[in-house]
Tab-separated table of C-alpha atoms in Angstrom:
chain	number	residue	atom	x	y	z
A	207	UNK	CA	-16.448	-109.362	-37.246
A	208	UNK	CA	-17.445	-106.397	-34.898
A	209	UNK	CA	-15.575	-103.347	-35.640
A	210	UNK	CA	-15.199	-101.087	-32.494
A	211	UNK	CA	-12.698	-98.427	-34.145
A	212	UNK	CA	-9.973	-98.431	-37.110
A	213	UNK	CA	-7.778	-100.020	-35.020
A	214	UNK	CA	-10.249	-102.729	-33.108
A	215	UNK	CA	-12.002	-105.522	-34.368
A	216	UNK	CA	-13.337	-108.775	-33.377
A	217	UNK	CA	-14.466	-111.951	-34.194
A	218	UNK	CA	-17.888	-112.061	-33.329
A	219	UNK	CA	-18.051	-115.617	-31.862
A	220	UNK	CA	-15.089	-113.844	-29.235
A	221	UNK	CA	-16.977	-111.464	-28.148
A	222	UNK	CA	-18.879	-111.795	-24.967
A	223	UNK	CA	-21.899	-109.335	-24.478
A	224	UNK	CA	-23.036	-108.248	-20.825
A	225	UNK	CA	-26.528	-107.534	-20.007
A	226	UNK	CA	-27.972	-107.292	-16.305
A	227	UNK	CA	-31.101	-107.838	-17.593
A	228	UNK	CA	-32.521	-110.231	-20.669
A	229	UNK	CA	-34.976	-107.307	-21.098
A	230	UNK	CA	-32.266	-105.317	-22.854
A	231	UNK	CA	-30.622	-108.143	-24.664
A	232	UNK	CA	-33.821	-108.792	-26.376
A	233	UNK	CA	-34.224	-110.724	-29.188
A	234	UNK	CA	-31.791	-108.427	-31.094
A	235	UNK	CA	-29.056	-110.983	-29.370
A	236	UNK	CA	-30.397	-113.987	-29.051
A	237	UNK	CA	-27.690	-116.010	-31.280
A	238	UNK	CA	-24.786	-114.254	-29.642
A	239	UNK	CA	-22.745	-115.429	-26.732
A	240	UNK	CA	-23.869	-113.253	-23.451
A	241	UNK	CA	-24.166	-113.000	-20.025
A	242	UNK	CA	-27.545	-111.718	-18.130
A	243	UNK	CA	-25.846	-110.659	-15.119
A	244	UNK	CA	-28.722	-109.569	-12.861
A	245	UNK	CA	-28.732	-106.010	-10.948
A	246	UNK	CA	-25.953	-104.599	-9.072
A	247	UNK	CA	-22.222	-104.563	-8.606
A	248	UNK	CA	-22.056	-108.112	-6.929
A	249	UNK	CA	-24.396	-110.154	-8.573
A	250	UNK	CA	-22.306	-108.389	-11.800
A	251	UNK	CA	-18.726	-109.577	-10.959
A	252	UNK	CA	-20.014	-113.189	-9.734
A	253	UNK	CA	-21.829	-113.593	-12.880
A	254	UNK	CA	-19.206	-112.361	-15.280
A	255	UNK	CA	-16.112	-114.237	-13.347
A	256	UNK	CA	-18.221	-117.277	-14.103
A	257	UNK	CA	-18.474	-116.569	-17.757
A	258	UNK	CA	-14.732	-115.938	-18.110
A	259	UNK	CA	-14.268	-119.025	-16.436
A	260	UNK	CA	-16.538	-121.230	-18.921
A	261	UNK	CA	-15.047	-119.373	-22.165
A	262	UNK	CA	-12.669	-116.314	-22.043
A	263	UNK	CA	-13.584	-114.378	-24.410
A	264	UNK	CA	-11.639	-111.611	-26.994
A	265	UNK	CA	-13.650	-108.439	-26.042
A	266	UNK	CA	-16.183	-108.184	-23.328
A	267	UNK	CA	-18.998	-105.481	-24.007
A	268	UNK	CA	-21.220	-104.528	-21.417
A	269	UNK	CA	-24.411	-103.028	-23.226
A	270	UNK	CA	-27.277	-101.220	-20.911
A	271	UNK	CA	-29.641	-98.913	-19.393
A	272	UNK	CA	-28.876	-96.175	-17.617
A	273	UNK	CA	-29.542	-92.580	-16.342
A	274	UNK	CA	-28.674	-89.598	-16.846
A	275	UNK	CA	-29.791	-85.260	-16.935
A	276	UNK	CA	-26.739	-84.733	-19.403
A	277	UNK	CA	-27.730	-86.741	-21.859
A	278	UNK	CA	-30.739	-86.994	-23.673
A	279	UNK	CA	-33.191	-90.235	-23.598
A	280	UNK	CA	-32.357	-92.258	-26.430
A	281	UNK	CA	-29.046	-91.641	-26.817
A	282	UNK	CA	-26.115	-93.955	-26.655
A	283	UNK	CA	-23.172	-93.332	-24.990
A	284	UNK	CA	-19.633	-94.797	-24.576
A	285	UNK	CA	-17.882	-94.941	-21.428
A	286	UNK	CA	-14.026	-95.812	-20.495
A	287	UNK	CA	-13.900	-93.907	-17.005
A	288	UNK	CA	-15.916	-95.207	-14.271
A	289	UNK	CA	-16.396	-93.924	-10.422
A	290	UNK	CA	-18.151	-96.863	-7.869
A	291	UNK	CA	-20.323	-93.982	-6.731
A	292	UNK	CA	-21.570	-95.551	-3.512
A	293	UNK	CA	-18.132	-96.053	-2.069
A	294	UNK	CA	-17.460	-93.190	0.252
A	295	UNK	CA	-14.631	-93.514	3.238
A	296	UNK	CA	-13.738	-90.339	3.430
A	297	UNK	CA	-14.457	-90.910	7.598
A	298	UNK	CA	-10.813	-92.844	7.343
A	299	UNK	CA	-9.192	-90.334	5.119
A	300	UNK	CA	-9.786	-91.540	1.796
A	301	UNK	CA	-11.030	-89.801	-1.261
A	302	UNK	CA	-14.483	-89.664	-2.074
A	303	UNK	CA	-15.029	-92.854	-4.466
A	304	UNK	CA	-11.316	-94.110	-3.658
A	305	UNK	CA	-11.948	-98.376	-2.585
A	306	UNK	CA	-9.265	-98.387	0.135
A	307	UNK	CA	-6.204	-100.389	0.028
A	308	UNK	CA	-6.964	-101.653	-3.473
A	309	UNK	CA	-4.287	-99.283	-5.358
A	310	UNK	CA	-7.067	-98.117	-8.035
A	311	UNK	CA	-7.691	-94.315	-8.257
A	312	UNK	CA	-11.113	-92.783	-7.775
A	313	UNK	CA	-11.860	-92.628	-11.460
A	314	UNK	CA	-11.261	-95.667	-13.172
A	315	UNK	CA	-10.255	-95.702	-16.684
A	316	UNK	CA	-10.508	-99.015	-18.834
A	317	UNK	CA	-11.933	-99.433	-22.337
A	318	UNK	CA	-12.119	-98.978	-25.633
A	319	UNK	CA	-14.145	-96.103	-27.666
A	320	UNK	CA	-16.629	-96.543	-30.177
A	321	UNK	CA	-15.910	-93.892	-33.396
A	322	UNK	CA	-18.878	-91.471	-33.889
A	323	UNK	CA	-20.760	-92.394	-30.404
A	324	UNK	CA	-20.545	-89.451	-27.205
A	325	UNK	CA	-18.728	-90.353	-24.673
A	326	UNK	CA	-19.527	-90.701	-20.658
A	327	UNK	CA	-18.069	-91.592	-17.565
A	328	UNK	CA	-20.270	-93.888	-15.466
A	329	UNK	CA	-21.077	-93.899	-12.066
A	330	UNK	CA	-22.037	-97.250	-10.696
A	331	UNK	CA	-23.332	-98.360	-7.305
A	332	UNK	CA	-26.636	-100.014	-5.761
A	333	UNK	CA	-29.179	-97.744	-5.837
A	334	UNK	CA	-31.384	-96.088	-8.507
A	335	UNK	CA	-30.688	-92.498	-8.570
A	336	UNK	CA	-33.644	-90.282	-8.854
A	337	UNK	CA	-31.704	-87.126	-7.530
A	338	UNK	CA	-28.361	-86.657	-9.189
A	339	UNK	CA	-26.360	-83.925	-8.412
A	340	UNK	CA	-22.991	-85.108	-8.513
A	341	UNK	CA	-20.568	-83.547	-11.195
A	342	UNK	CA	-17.628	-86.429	-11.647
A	343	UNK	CA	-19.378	-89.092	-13.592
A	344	UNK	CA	-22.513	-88.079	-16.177
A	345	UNK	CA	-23.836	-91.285	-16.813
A	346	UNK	CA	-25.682	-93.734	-13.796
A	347	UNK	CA	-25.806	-97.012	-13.791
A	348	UNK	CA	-25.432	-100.109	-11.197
A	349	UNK	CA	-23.156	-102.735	-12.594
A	350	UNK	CA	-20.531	-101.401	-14.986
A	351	UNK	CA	-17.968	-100.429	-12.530
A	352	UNK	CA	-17.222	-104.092	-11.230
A	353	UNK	CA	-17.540	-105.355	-14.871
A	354	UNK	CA	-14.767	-102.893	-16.180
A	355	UNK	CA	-12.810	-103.671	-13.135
A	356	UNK	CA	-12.651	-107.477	-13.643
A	357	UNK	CA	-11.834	-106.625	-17.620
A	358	UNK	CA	-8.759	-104.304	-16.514
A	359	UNK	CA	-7.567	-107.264	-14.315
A	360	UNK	CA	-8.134	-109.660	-16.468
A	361	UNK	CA	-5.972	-107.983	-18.831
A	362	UNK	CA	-9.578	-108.379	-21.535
A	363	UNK	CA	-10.607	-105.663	-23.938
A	364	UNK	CA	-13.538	-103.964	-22.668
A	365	UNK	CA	-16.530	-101.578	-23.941
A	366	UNK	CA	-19.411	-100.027	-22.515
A	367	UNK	CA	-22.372	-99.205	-24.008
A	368	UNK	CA	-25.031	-97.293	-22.428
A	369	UNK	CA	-28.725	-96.199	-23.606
A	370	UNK	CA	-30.106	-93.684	-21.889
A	371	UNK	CA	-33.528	-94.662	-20.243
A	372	UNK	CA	-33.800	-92.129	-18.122
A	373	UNK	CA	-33.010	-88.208	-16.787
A	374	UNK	CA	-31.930	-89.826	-12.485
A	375	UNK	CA	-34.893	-87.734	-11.683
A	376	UNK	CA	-38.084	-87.548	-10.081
A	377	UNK	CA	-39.634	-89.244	-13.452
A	378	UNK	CA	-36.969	-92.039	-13.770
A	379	UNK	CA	-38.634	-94.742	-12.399
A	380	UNK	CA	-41.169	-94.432	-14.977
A	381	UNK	CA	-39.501	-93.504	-17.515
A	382	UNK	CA	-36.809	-96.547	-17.099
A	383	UNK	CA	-39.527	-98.704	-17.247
A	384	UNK	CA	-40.791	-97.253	-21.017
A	385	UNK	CA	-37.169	-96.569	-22.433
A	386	UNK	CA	-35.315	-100.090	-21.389
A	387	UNK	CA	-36.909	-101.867	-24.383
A	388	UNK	CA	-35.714	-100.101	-27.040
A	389	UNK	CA	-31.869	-100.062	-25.748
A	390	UNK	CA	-31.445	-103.496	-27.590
A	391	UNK	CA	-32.717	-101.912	-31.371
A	392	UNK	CA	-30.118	-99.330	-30.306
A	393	UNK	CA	-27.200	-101.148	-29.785
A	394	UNK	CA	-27.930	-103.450	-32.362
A	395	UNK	CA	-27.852	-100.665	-34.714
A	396	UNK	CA	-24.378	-98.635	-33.508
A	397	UNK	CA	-22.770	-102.592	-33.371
A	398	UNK	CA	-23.894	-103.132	-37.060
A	399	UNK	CA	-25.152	-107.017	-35.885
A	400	UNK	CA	-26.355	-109.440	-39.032
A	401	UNK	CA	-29.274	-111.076	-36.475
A	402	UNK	CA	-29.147	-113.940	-38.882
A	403	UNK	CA	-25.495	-114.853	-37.751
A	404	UNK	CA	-25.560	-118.274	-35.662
A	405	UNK	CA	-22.669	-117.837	-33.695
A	406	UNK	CA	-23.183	-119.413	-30.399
């Protein structure tokens, strides 16, 4: 089982983990079912569609780096509001972040908390912020949007785990490249995983 609260749990085998890349799966979860999505929103929602599609699973958990200058490097943070931070119509009347005609608000909220772990709001979209300024979402990333999206829709449970690998500065390219290794060790940790569970 995989306890995400008091009032969540989860068989393991049901539980389908979401990487973009293997590098932050690791070895840490090698016997568990998962995706390795690739970068970016699109290659994201193709990847997990096609997973759903093979096995629908209990709980989807999206576990991965990410950026931020409120948080420190090293930490782990939980997020259940997202903003697709590359989405801007505002030239057609539309609120900053809004996706038009598709009936979902700016800030999307879907997912569950983790007890004891900070919590974020994520801003996804295609490009590696090294300059953020924006006050609305905390936490950078370029994939969990569309994966908490499809959950909602999908009517799946849905958590989202994020190690910070990075400040979205100046430095972040190399620091990313440092920090993205030990976000497995990290969420293996906060999930409590027995790595000598065959599950798959």
């Amino acid at each position: 089982m995989i306890k995400i609260n008091d009032k969540h749990s989860f068989a393991i085998q049901e539980v389908l983990f979401s990487f973009a890349l293997a590098s932050e799966a690791a070895d840490v979860f090698e016997r568990y079912h998962k995706v390795i999505t690739g970068i970016g929103k699109v290659n994201a929602a193709y990847e997990l569609m096609k997973a759903i599609q093979y096995k629908r699973p209990s709980i989807i958990v999206n576990l991965g780096s990410a950026g931020s200058n409120h948080f420190k490097k090293g930490d782990v943070v939980c997020c259940n509001k997202f903003v697709q931070r590359d989405m801007d119509v505002r030239g057609l009347g539309y609120l900053q972040y809004e996706t038009p005609l598709s009936g979902l608000p700016p800030l999307l909220e879907h997912g569950l908390l983790l007890e004891n772990v900070r919590q974020g709001i994520c801003g996804t979209g295609d490009t590696f912020e090294m300059a953020h300024a924006a006050t609305i979402y905390n936490v950078i990333d370029m994939e969990a949007y569309a994966l908490a999206m499809i959950a909602m829709k999908e009517h799946i449970p849905f958590v989202c785990l994020k190690y910070i690998s990075d400040g979205a500065d100046g430095n972040a390219a190399g620091d990313w490249a440092v920090q993205v290794h030990k976000a497995a060790e990290a969420f293996g940790n906060i999930l409590q995983l027995n790595r000598n569970a065959i599950v798959v």
